[in-house]
XYZ file of C-alpha atoms in Angstrom:
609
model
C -15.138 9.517 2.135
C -11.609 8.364 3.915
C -10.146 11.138 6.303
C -7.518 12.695 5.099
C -3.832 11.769 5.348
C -3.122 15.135 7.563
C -6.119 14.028 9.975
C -4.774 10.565 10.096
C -1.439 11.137 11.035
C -2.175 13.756 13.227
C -4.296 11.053 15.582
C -1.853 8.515 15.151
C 0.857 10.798 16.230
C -1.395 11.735 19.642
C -2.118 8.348 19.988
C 1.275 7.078 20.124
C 2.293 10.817 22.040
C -0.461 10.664 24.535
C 0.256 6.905 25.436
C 3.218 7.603 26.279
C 2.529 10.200 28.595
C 0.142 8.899 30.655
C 2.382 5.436 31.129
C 5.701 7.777 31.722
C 4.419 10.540 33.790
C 1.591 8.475 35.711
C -0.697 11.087 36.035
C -4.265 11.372 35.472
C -7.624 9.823 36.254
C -10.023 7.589 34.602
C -13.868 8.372 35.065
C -16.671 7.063 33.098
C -17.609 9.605 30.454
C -21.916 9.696 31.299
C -20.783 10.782 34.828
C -17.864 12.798 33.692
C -20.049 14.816 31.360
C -22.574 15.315 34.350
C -20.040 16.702 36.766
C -19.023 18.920 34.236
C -22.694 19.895 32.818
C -20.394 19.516 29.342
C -22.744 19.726 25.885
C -20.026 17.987 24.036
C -20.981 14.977 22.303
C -18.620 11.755 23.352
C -18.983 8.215 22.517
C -16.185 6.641 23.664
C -16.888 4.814 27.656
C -14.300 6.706 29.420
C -12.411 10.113 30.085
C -9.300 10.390 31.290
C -8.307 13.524 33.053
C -5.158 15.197 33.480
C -4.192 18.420 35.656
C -1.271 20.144 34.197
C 0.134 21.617 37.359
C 2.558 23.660 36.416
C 0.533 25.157 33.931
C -2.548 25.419 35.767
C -4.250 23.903 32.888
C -6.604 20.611 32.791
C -7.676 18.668 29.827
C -9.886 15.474 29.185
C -8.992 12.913 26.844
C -12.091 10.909 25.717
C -10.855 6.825 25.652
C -12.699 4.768 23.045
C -10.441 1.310 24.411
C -9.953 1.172 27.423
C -6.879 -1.737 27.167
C -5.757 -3.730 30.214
C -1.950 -3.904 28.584
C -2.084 -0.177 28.610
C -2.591 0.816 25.373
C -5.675 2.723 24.697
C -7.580 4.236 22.085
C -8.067 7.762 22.176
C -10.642 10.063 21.026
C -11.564 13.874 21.385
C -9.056 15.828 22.843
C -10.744 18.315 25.769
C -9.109 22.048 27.434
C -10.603 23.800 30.206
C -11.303 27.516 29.885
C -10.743 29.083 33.489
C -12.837 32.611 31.782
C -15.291 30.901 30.001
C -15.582 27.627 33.022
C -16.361 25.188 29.996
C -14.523 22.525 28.295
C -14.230 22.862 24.659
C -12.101 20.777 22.097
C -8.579 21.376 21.479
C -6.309 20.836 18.221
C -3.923 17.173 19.152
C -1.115 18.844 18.002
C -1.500 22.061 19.896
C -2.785 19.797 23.133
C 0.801 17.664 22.617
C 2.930 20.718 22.320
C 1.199 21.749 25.585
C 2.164 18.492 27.481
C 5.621 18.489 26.460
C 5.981 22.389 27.975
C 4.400 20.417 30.892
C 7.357 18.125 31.412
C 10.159 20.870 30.528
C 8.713 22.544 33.343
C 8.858 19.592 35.769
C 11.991 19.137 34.937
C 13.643 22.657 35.329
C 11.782 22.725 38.662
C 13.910 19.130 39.936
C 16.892 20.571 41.149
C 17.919 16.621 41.861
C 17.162 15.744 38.281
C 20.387 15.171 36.316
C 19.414 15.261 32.811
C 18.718 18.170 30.956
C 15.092 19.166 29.139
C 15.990 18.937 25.212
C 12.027 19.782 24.761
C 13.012 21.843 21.662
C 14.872 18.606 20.208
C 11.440 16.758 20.986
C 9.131 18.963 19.041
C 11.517 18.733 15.998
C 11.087 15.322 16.233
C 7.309 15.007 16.753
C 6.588 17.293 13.774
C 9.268 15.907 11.616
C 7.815 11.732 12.949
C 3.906 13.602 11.706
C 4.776 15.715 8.417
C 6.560 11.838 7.627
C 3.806 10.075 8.410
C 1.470 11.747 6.603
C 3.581 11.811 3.678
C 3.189 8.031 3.823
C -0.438 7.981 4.431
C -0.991 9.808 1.412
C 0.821 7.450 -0.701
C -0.436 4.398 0.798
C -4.228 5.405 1.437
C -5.051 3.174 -1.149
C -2.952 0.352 -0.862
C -4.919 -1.502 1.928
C -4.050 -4.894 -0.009
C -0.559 -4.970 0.435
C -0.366 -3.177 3.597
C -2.967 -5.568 5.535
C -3.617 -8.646 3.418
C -2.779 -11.995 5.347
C -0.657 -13.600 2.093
C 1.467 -10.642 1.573
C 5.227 -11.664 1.171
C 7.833 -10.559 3.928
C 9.292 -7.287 2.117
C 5.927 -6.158 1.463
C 5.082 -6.237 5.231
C 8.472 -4.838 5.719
C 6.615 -2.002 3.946
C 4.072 -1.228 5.370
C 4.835 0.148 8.683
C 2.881 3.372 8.189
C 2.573 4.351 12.138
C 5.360 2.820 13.286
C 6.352 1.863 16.722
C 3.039 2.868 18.951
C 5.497 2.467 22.215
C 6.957 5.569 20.463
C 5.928 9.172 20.564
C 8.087 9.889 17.431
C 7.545 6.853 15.947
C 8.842 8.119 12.201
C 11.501 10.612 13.100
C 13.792 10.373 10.866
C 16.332 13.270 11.070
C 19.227 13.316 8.410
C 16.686 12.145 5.429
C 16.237 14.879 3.301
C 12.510 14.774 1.135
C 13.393 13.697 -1.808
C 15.332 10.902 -0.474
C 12.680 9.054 1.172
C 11.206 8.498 -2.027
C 14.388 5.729 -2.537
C 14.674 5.011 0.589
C 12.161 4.741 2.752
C 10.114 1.089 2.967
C 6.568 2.451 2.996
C 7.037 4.273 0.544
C 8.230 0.748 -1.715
C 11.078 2.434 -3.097
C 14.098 0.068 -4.126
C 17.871 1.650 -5.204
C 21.185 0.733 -6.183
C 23.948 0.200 -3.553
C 27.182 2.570 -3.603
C 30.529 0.610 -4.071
C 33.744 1.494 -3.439
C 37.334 -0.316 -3.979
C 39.903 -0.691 -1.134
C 42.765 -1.308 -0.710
C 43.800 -4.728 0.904
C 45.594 -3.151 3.536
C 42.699 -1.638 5.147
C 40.039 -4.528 5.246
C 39.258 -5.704 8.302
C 36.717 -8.625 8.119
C 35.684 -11.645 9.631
C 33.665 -14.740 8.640
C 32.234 -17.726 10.099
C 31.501 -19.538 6.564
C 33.843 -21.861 5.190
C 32.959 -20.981 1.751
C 33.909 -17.769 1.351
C 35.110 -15.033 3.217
C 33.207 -11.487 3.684
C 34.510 -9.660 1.295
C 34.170 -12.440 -1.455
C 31.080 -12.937 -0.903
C 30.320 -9.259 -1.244
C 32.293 -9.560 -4.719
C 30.356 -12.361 -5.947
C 26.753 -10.686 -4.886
C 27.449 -7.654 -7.281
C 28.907 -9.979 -9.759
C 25.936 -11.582 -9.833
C 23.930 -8.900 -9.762
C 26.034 -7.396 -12.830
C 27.697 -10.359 -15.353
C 29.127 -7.936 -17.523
C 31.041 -6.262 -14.765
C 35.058 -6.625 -15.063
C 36.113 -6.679 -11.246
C 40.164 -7.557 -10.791
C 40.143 -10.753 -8.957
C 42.619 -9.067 -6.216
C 40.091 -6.474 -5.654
C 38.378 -5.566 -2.118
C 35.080 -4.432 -2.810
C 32.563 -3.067 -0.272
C 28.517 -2.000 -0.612
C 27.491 1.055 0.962
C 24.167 2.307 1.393
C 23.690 5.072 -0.418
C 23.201 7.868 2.224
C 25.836 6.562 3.942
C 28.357 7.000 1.116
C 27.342 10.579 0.602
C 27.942 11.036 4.034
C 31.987 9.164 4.124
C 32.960 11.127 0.440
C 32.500 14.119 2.675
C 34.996 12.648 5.563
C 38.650 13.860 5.965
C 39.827 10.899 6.099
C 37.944 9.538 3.548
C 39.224 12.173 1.398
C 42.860 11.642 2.402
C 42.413 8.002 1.569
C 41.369 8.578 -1.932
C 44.265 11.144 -2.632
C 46.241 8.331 -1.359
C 44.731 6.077 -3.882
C 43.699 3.791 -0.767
C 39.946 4.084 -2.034
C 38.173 4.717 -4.926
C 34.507 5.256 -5.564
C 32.916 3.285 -8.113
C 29.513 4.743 -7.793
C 26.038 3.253 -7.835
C 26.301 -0.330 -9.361
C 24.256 -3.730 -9.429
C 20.360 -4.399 -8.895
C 18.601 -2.529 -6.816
C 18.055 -3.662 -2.869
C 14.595 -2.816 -0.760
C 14.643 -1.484 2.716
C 13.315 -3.600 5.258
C 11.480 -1.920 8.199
C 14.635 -0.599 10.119
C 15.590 1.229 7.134
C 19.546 0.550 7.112
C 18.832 -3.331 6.480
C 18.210 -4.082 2.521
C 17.323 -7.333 1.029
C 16.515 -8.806 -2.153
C 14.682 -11.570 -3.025
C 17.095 -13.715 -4.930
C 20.171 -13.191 -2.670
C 21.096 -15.444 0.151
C 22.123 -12.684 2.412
C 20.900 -9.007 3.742
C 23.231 -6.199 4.192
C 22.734 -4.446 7.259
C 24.794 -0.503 6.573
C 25.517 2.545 9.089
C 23.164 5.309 8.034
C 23.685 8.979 8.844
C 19.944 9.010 10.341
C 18.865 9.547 13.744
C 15.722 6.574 13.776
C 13.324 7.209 16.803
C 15.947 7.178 19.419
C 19.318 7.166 18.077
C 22.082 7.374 15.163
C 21.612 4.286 13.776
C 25.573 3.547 13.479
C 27.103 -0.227 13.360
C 29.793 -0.221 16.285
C 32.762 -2.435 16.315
C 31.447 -3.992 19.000
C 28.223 -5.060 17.384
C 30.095 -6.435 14.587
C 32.084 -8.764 16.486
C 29.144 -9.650 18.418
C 27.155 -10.876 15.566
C 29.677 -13.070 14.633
C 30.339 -14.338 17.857
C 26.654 -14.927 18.562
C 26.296 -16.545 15.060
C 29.357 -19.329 16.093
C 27.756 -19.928 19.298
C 24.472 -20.682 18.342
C 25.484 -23.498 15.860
C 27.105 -24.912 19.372
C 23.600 -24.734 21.421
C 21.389 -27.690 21.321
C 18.536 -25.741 21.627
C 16.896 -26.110 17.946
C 16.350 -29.366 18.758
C 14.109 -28.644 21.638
C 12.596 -26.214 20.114
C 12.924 -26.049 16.349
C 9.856 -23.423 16.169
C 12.172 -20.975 17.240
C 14.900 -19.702 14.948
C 18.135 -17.172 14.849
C 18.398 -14.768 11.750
C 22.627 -14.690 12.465
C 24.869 -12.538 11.438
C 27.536 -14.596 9.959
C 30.159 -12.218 8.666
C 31.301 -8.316 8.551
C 33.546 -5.855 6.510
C 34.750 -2.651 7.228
C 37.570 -0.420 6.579
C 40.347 0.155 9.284
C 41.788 3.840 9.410
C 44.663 4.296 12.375
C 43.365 5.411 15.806
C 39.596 5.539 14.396
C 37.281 3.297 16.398
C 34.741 2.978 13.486
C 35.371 4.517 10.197
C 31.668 4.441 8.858
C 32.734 2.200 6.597
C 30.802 -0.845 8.713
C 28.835 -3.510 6.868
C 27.098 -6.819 8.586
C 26.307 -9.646 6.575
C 22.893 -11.015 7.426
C 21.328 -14.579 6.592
C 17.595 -14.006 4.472
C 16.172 -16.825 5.642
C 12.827 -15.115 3.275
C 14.288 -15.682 -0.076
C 11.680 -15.710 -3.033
C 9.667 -19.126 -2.720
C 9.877 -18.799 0.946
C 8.887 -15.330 1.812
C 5.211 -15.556 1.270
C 3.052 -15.157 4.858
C 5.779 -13.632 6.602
C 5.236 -10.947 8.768
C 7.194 -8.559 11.465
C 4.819 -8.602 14.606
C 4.723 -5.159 14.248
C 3.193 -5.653 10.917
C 0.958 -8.020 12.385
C -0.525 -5.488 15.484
C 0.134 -2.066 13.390
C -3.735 -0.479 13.795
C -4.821 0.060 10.608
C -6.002 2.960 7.946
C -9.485 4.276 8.943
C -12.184 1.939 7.755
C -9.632 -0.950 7.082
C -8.927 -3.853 9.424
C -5.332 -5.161 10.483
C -3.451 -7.873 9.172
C -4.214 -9.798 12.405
C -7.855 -9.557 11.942
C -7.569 -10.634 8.261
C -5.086 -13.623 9.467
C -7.878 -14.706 12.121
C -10.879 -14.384 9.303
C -8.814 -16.343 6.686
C -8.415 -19.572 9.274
C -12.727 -19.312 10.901
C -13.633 -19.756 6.591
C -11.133 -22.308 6.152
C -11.637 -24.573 9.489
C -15.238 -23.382 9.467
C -14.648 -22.606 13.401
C -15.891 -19.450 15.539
C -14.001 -16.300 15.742
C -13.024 -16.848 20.040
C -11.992 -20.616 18.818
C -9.595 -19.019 16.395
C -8.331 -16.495 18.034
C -7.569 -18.988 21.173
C -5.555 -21.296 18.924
C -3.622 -18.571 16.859
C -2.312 -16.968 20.086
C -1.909 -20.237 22.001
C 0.652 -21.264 19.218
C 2.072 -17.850 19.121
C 3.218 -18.361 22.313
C 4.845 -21.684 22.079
C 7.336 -20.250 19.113
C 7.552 -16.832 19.995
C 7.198 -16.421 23.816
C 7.900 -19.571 25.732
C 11.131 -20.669 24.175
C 12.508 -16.887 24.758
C 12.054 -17.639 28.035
C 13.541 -21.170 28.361
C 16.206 -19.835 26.563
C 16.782 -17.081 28.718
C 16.587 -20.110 31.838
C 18.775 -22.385 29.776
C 21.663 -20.928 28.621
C 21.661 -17.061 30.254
C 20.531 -15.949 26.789
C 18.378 -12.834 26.591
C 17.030 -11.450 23.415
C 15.864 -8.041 22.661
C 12.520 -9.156 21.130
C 10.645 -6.238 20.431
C 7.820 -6.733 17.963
C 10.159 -5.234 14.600
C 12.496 -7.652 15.582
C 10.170 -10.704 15.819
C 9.052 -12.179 12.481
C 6.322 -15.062 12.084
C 5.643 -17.475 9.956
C 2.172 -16.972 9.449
C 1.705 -18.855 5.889
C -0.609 -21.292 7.294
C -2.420 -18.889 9.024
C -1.610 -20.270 12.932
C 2.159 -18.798 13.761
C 4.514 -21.681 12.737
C 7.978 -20.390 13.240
C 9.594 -17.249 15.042
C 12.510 -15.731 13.849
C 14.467 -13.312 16.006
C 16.770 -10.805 14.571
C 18.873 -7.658 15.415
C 22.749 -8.187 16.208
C 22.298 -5.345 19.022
C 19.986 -7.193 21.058
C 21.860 -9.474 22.634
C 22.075 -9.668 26.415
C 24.294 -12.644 28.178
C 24.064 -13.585 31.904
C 26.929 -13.015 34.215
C 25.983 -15.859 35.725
C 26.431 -17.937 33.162
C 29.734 -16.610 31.819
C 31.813 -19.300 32.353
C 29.827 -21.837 30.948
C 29.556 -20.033 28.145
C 32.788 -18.992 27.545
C 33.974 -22.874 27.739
C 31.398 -23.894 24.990
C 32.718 -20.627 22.945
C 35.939 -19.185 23.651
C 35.188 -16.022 21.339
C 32.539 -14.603 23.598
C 35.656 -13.580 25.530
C 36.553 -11.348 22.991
C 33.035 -9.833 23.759
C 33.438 -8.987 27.175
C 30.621 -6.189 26.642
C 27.618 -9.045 26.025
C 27.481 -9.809 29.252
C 25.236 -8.243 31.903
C 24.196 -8.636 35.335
C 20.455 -10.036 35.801
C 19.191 -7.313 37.641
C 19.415 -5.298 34.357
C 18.771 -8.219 32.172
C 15.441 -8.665 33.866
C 14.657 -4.992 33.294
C 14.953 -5.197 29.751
C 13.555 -8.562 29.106
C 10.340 -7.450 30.590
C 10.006 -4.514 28.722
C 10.817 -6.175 25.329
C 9.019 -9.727 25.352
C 6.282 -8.543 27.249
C 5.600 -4.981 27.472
C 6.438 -4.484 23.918
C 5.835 -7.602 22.012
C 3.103 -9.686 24.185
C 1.151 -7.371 25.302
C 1.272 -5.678 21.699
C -0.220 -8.852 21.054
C -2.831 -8.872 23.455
C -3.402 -5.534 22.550
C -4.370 -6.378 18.641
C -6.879 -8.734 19.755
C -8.798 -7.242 21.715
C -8.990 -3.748 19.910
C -10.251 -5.611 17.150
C -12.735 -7.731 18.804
C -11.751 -10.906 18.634
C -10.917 -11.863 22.136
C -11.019 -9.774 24.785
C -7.557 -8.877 26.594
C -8.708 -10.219 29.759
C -9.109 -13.684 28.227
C -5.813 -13.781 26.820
C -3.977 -12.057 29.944
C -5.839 -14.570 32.337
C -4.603 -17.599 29.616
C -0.950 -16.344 29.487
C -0.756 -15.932 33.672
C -1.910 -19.561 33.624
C 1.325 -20.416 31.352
C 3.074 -18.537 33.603
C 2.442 -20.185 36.741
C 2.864 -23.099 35.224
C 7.028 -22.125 33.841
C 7.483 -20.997 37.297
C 7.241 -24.329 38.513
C 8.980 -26.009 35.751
C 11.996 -23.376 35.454
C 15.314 -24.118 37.616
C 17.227 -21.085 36.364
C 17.407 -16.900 35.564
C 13.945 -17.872 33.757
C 12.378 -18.557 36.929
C 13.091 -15.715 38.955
C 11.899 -13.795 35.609
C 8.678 -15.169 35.739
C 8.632 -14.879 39.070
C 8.506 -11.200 38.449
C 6.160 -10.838 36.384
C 3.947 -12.547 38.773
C 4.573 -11.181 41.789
C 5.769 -7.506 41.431
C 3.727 -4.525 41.689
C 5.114 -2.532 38.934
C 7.293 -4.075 35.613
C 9.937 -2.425 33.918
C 9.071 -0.165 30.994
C 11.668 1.884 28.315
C 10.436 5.253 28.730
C 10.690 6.599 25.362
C 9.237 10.093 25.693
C 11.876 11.104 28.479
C 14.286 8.950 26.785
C 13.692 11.931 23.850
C 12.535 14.199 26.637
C 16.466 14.727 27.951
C 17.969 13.561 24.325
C 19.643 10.083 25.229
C 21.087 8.539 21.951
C 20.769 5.083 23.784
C 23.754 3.488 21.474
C 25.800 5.693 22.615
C 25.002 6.016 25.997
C 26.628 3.606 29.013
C 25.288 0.162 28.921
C 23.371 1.448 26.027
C 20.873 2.173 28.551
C 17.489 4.339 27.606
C 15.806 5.806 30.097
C 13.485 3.228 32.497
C 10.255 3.554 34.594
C 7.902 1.704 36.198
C 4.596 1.235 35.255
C 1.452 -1.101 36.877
C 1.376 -4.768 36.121
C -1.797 -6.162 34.863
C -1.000 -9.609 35.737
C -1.358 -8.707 39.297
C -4.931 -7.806 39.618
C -5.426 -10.841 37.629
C -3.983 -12.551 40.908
C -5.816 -10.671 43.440
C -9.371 -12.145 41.992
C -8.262 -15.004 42.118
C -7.120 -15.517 45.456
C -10.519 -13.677 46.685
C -12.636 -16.396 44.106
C -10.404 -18.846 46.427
C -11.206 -17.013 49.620
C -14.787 -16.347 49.126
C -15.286 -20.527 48.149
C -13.947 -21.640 51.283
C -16.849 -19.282 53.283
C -19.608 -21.126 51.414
């Protein structure tokens, strides 16, 4: 009998809660759980190899988490949930989602008592979100429990995986808040939940577009015009007419504007209502694609996702476009045609006086996936999501479609998928990043494989906000594209750039990796860490610019960067909005380095023999 979809979501909301605690707050021990249990004289059966215990101080309160993975990347999988009773002087179990509103009182407290701290505890604003990110997720659960097929099979096309993102981000400890969606709208609108819907169209008048185009086909707005019209023959649009697409929570949200209003008194802007074929969600939710059109539509949505309002700024929009001219300029396809840019050609909006963005905001995407080339295409995230109870992930079903077909052992597979999953989807990052001062914020929901074959073929990278250029390599730049000095915010200084680099290629997407593999058996993590610090070494030595002293990092330091995202939620920072849209950082241990240390004591303890 499956567990149900409440018991489900409430242990992949404490997974994804508690990981995040113990890697932001760095507290707590590890001991193994047949000693644990005889220091404590506990009764309670455990299974898993390890406990890890906490002592709330300002609570006076300890609890024991039982660890059934142990991970090396720093992702484990958790088990019972333990409190001590001070009356009773026994450990007995304790509801997840009464043990996770006790840890966040925890860090309120912490924080009230840090006179020096200078953000504010918005713990209320976190509990909204965790219950909101579980009574979601369970609502998915329920509809998807049995759907393992689509959600997990290794041929499954790319909106499909798009789909079925059931936990979300596991960095994440609200990994499906979605405040601003009311219930019967995620129905439509949600991915997992399949739905597709019509987008909202309104007319404008020419003297308000603002646009901008790199094709030499068409401009934005025309090629807007002709999507709908070819979405809907029959539809009379005047040929002098300035359509734009809306999503449709978004256009509820501008027909209740002022000056949205004022410009349709004006007879500026007229709403034409839901119109066309209906559009899918990808996994961000504001993105929506259909098969048979050569371009996405990425929309501002009145939805606070995980972290922030997801809102398209001005800047963004220029940025895409910028990008998108500049990469056609690089030379580095050549090198390394594995790698690929989903660009972001073109934009519309509408321009109201003194009004930095009028909500109005669209970015026009390239679909590289269109149908007859979207089969085996998969989201990392997709790819390392742990799966429903008694299911196995899409990873695992990847690996067991290539050991029937090349009749070859599980380890051999395994080996050979990630080996080539790092020379399209890790390496060239980097080289890119020592190249050319380029930076990508490549997350695993932004980094899409081509996994048709079953090895990783091609890497796609996409996400118009995740851009990050080198100071140092400004001018350079600049000369090779003269736009980029319209987009004076792109640039960054490497000390930063480093900082998020390392948290998105290899915090969040490598070790994601490594993660999935060894959770499921396959290889173990150590294997695949000791493999990648080889590849390492060996770009340190090859690399001339910021790449090497990247790499350099991640060898040598102590601690790497990581986005804390429970204090980021902790103190309330909409990270788009904030300066340098900058979430908050930590530290956290780096499991290259012991890696290091054997080795150099294997080296030591050779020489005394």
């Amino acid at each position: 009998m499956n567990d149900s979809a409440k018991i489900i979501a409430e242990n992949a909301t404490f997974q994804a809660f508690f990981n995040s605690y113990i890697r932001e707050a760095g507290t707590g021990h590890y001991i193994r759980t047949e000693d644990w249990i005889i220091e404590n004289r506990s009764s309670i059966l455990l299974d898993g190899p390890y406990i890890i215990e906490l002592e709330l101080l300002q609570q006076d309160i300890r609890i024991a988490i039982e660890v059934n993975y142990l991970s090396k990347v720093g992702r484990h999988v958790l088990g019972a949930a333990l409190k001590y009773c001070q009356k009773g002087k026994q450990w007995y179990r304790e509801e997840k989602l009464t043990l996770m509103m006790t840890l966040i009182q925890e860090l309120h407290l912490i924080t009230n008592s840090n006179s020096d701290h200078d953000l504010a505890s918005h713990y209320d604003e976190l509990i909204l979100r965790l219950i909101g990110s579980y009574q979601t997720m369970k609502r998915y659960i329920e509809a998807r429990m049995e759907d393992s097929q689509t959600l997990y099979s290794e041929n499954s096309s790319f909106i499909e995986t798009e789909q079925s993102l059931l936990f979300g981000h596991w960095f994440h400890p609200t990994p499906k808040s979605r405040q601003g969606m009311s219930y019967w709208q995620h129905k439509s609108f949600a991915p997992e939940l399949a739905g597709s819907f019509q987008l909202h169209y309104f007319q404008v008048d020419s003297s308000m577009i603002k646009e901008e185009c790199i094709l030499s086909t068409e401009s934005a707005s025309d090629l807007l015009k002709t999507a709908l019209i070819h979405s809907s023959p029959t539809l009379h649009i005047p040929k002098e007419a300035f359509i734009i697409p809306m999503h449709p929570l978004q256009a509820q949200w501008l027909l209740q504007q002022d000056h949205v209003k004022d410009a349709m008194n004006k007879g500026l802007i007229k709403s034409l209502g839901t119109l066309g074929k209906n559009y899918t969600a990808t996994s961000s939710l504001r993105t929506v694609y259909r098969a048979d059109e050569e371009y996405m539509l990425k929309f501002s949505i009145p939805v606070k996702v995980t972290n922030s309002l997801r809102v398209n700024q001005q800047h963004e929009l220029k940025a895409g476009v910028v990008i998108a001219r500049l990469w056609r300029k690089l030379s580095f396809n050549e090198y390394y045609p594995a790698f690929q840019m989903i660009d972001d050609p073109g934009y519309v909006t509408v321009d109201f006086p003194n009004q930095k963005e009028s909500g109005f905001e669209v970015i026009i995407r390239s679909n590289p996936f269109p149908s007859g080339r979207d089969e085996g295409i998969s989201s990392i995230a997709a790819i390392v999501q742990d799966p429903l109870p008694n299911q196995q992930s899409r990873l695992y079903h990847l690996i067991l479609k290539v050991v029937k077909r090349d009749h070859l052992s599980i380890e051999e597979v395994s080996m050979k998928w990630f080996e080539n999953y790092w020379c399209c989807a890790v390496e060239p990052l980097i080289r890119l990043y020592d190249e050319y001062g380029i930076a990508l914020e490549a997350h695993q929901q932004n980094s899409v494989l081509d996994v048709s074959e079953g090895y990783p073929k091609t890497y796609f990278y996409r996400d118009n906000q995740g851009y990050y250029l080198s100071e140092h390599h400004k001018q350079v730049l600049c000369q090779m594209e003269p736009s980029l000095l319209e987009a004076p915010e792109l640039f960054y200084e490497n000390s930063l750039i480093q900082e998020r680099f390392t948290y998105y290629l290899v915090m969040n997407q490598l070790f994601s990796v490594i993660y999935r593999f060894g959770a499921d058996g396959l290889i173990s993590e150590a294997t695949l860490l000791e493999w990648s610090l080889d590849k390492l070494k060996m770009l340190e030595g090859e690399l001339v610019g910021q790449g090497k002293q990247f790499v350099s990092s991640l060898l040598n330091e102590e601690k790497l960067s990581y986005k804390a995202n429970l204090l980021t939620r902790l103190h309330d920072v909409d990270e788009l909005t904030a300066k340098l849209e900058q979430a908050i950082y930590t530290k956290i241990d780096n499991p290259f380095l012991p890696l290091q240390k054997e080795e150099k004591c294997a080296k030591v303890i050779s020489y005394t023999y």
